[in-house]
mmCIF file of C-alpha atoms in Angstrom:
data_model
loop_
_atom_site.group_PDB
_atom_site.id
_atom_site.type_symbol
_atom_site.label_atom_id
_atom_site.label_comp_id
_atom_site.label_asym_id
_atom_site.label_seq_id
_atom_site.Cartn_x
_atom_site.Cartn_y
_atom_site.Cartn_z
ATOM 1 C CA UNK A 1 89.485 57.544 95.315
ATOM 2 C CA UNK A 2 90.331 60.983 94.557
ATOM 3 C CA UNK A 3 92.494 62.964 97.048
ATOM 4 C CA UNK A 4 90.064 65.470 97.077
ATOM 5 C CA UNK A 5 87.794 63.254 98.668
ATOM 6 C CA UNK A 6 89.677 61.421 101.143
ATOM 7 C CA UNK A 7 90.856 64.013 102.526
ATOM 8 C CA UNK A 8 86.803 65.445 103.130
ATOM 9 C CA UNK A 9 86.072 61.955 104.364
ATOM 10 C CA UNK A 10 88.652 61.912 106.690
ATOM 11 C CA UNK A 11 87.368 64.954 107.835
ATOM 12 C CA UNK A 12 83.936 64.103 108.586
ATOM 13 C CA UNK A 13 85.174 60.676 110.152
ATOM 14 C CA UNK A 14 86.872 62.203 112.636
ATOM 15 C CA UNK A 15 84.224 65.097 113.062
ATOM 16 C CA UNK A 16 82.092 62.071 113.254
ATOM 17 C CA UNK A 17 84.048 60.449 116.024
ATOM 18 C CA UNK A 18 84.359 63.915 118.250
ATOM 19 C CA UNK A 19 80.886 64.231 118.368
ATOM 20 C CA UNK A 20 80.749 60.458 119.758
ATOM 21 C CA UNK A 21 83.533 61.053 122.389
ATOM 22 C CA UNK A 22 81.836 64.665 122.865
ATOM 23 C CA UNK A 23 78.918 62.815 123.798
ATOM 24 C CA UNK A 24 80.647 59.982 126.403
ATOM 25 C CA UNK A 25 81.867 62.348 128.071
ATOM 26 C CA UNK A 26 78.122 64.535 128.480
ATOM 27 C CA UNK A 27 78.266 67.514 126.226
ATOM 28 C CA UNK A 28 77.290 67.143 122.252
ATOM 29 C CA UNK A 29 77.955 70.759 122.032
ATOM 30 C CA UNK A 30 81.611 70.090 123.272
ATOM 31 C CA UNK A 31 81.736 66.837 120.466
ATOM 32 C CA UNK A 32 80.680 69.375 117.831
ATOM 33 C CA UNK A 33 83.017 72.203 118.965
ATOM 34 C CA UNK A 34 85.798 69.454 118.727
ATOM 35 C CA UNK A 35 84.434 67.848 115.735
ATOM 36 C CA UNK A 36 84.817 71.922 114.022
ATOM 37 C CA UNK A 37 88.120 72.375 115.219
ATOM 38 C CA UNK A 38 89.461 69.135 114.283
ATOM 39 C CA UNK A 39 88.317 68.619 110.582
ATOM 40 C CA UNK A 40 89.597 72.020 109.928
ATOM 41 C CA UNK A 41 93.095 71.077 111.116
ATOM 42 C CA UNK A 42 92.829 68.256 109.107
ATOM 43 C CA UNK A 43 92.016 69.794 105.869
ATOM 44 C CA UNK A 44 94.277 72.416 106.400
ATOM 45 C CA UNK A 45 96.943 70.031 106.828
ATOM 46 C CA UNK A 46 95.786 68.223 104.290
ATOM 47 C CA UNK A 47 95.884 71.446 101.632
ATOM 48 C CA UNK A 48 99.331 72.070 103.023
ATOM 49 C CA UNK A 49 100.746 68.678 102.201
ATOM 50 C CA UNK A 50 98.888 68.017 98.749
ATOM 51 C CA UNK A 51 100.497 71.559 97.747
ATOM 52 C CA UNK A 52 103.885 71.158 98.658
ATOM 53 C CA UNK A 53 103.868 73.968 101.164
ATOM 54 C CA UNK A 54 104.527 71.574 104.272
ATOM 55 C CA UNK A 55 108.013 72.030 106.088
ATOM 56 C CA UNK A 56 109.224 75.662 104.268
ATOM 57 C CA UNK A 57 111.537 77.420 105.967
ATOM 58 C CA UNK A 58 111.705 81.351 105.885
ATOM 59 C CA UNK A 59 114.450 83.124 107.133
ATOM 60 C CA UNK A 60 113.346 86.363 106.339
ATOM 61 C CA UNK A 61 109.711 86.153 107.566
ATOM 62 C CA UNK A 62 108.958 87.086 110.891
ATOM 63 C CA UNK A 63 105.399 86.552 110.979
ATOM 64 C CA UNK A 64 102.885 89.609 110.296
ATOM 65 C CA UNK A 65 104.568 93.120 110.719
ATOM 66 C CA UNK A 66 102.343 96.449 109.963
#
């Protein structure tokens, strides 16, 4: 299995599984808002890690200046 593609299927799993606790708890639209929020953490984690950029340190930035 490619990377690629578990990290997408780990993605929909747990989309999969906010939507279900979403649900239990009375509000499918609140599972799905979850679901959103969670997969995209994931893959962005995900993208970090696979591309080495997890963990780097920059002194010099101090987040976004105009």
């Amino acid at each position: 299995m490619s990377p690629r593609l578990k990290k997408w299927l780990l993605a929909i799993a747990l989309f999969a599984l906010s939507v279900l606790v979403g649900s239990i708890l009375g509000s499918a639209w609140l599972g799905v808002a979850l679901g959103v929020l969670v997969g995209i953490g994931v893959v962005i984690a995900m993208s970090s890690k696979a591309g080495g950029n997890q963990g780097i340190y920059d002194r010099d930035d101090d987040g976004a200046e105009l």
